Amino acid sequence: IQGLRLLAYRAPMEGTGNFYVEYYFLIDPKTRLPKPLDLQPIRTKLAEILPEDRAVCKWGGFDIEALTFGGDVWKKGDGNCCPSGGSVTMKLAIRDFALVVVDAEYSPRSLRDEVDR
């Protein structure tokens, strides 16, 4: 990714939802040791751009290969199945072994609505 070597690890979580957690490490070319890639910049940007009663409740929108994040947004009171709070998209980059948000946009339209446009 961006000329850096990456180690990715995917581990299943307990429960009936078939969920998993992913871990990403960038390999330092000098030491050849893995450095964890912190995804907190995505969460921080979500807190900045989403309206107060909105949240991303299902995390699966991070694409390490494309360095993007995108997902549906839930309004307060939405059921687990049915987000109605719009969508969010982000472009990301890696700088000094850290994930940074290059661009981020919240839309009141869902991702499905955006594709149908």
CSV table of C-alpha atoms in Angstrom, one decimal:
chain,number,residue,atom,x,y,z
A,1,ILE,CA,0.0,0.0,0.0
A,2,GLN,CA,1.6,3.3,-1.1
A,3,GLY,CA,4.9,1.5,-1.5
A,4,LEU,CA,4.8,0.0,2.0
A,5,ARG,CA,4.5,-3.6,3.0
A,6,LEU,CA,1.3,-4.5,4.9
A,7,LEU,CA,0.4,-7.4,7.2
A,8,ALA,CA,-3.4,-7.9,7.6
A,9,TYR,CA,-5.0,-10.3,10.0
A,10,ARG,CA,-8.7,-11.2,10.2
A,11,ALA,CA,-10.1,-12.9,13.2
A,12,PRO,CA,-13.7,-14.2,13.8
A,13,MET,CA,-15.7,-12.8,16.7
A,14,GLU,CA,-17.9,-14.9,19.0
A,15,GLY,CA,-21.6,-14.7,18.3
A,16,THR,CA,-24.2,-15.5,15.6
A,17,GLY,CA,-23.6,-12.5,13.3
A,18,ASN,CA,-20.6,-14.0,11.5
A,19,PHE,CA,-18.6,-10.8,12.4
A,20,TYR,CA,-14.9,-10.5,12.4
A,21,VAL,CA,-12.2,-8.0,13.4
A,22,GLU,CA,-9.4,-6.9,11.2
A,23,TYR,CA,-5.9,-5.8,12.3
A,24,TYR,CA,-3.5,-4.0,10.0
A,25,PHE,CA,0.3,-3.6,10.4
A,26,LEU,CA,2.7,-1.6,8.3
A,27,ILE,CA,6.2,-3.1,8.0
A,28,ASP,CA,8.9,-0.6,8.9
A,29,PRO,CA,11.5,-1.0,6.1
A,30,LYS,CA,14.3,0.0,8.4
A,31,THR,CA,13.6,-2.3,11.4
A,32,ARG,CA,11.4,-4.8,9.4
A,33,LEU,CA,9.1,-4.8,12.4
A,34,PRO,CA,5.3,-4.4,12.2
A,35,LYS,CA,3.7,-1.2,13.4
A,36,PRO,CA,0.0,-1.2,14.1
A,37,LEU,CA,-2.1,0.9,11.7
A,38,ASP,CA,-4.5,2.9,13.9
A,39,LEU,CA,-8.0,3.4,12.5
A,40,GLN,CA,-8.9,6.1,15.0
A,41,PRO,CA,-8.6,8.9,12.4
A,42,ILE,CA,-11.7,7.4,10.7
A,43,ARG,CA,-13.7,7.4,13.9
A,44,THR,CA,-12.5,11.0,14.7
A,45,LYS,CA,-13.6,12.2,11.3
A,46,LEU,CA,-17.0,10.5,11.6
A,47,ALA,CA,-17.5,12.4,14.9
A,48,GLU,CA,-16.7,15.7,13.1
A,49,ILE,CA,-18.9,15.3,10.0
A,50,LEU,CA,-22.0,13.4,11.1
A,51,PRO,CA,-25.0,15.2,12.5
A,52,GLU,CA,-25.6,14.8,16.2
A,53,ASP,CA,-28.2,12.0,15.9
A,54,ARG,CA,-26.4,10.0,13.3
A,55,ALA,CA,-23.8,7.1,13.5
A,56,VAL,CA,-22.1,4.4,11.5
A,57,CYS,CA,-23.2,1.3,13.3
A,58,LYS,CA,-21.7,-1.4,11.1
A,59,TRP,CA,-18.0,-0.9,10.4
A,60,GLY,CA,-17.3,-3.0,7.3
A,61,GLY,CA,-16.6,-0.1,5.0
A,62,PHE,CA,-12.8,0.2,5.3
A,63,ASP,CA,-11.0,-0.9,2.1
A,64,ILE,CA,-7.3,-1.1,2.8
A,65,GLU,CA,-6.3,-1.6,-0.8
A,66,ALA,CA,-8.2,1.4,-2.1
A,67,LEU,CA,-7.6,3.4,1.1
A,68,THR,CA,-11.2,4.4,1.3
A,69,PHE,CA,-14.0,4.1,3.9
A,70,GLY,CA,-17.7,4.2,3.1
A,71,GLY,CA,-20.9,3.2,4.7
A,72,ASP,CA,-24.5,3.8,5.5
A,73,VAL,CA,-25.4,6.0,8.4
A,74,TRP,CA,-28.0,5.2,11.1
A,75,LYS,CA,-30.4,7.8,12.6
A,76,LYS,CA,-31.3,7.5,16.2
A,77,GLY,CA,-34.2,5.0,16.4
A,78,ASP,CA,-33.3,3.1,13.1
A,79,GLY,CA,-33.5,-0.6,13.3
A,80,ASN,CA,-30.3,-2.7,12.8
A,81,CYS,CA,-31.5,-3.7,9.4
A,82,CYS,CA,-32.5,-0.4,8.0
A,83,PRO,CA,-30.2,2.7,8.1
A,84,SER,CA,-32.0,5.8,7.0
A,85,GLY,CA,-29.5,8.5,8.0
A,86,GLY,CA,-27.6,8.8,4.7
A,87,SER,CA,-24.0,7.8,3.9
A,88,VAL,CA,-20.4,8.7,4.4
A,89,THR,CA,-17.4,8.4,2.2
A,90,MET,CA,-13.7,9.0,2.9
A,91,LYS,CA,-10.5,9.0,1.0
A,92,LEU,CA,-7.5,8.1,3.1
A,93,ALA,CA,-3.7,8.1,2.8
A,94,ILE,CA,-0.8,6.8,4.9
A,95,ARG,CA,1.8,9.4,6.0
A,96,ASP,CA,4.6,8.6,8.4
A,97,PHE,CA,3.1,5.2,9.2
A,98,ALA,CA,-0.2,6.8,10.2
A,99,LEU,CA,-3.6,6.7,8.5
A,100,VAL,CA,-4.9,10.2,7.6
A,101,VAL,CA,-8.2,11.3,6.2
A,102,VAL,CA,-7.6,13.2,3.0
A,103,ASP,CA,-11.3,13.9,2.1
A,104,ALA,CA,-14.6,13.1,3.8
A,105,GLU,CA,-18.2,13.7,2.9
A,106,TYR,CA,-21.5,13.1,4.6
A,107,SER,CA,-24.6,12.8,2.4
A,108,PRO,CA,-28.2,12.6,3.6
A,109,ARG,CA,-28.7,10.1,0.8
A,110,SER,CA,-27.9,6.4,1.3
A,111,LEU,CA,-25.1,4.8,-0.7
A,112,ARG,CA,-27.8,2.9,-2.7
A,113,ASP,CA,-29.4,6.2,-3.6
A,114,GLU,CA,-26.1,7.6,-4.7
A,115,VAL,CA,-25.4,4.5,-7.0
A,116,ASP,CA,-28.9,4.8,-8.5
A,117,ARG,CA,-28.3,8.4,-9.4
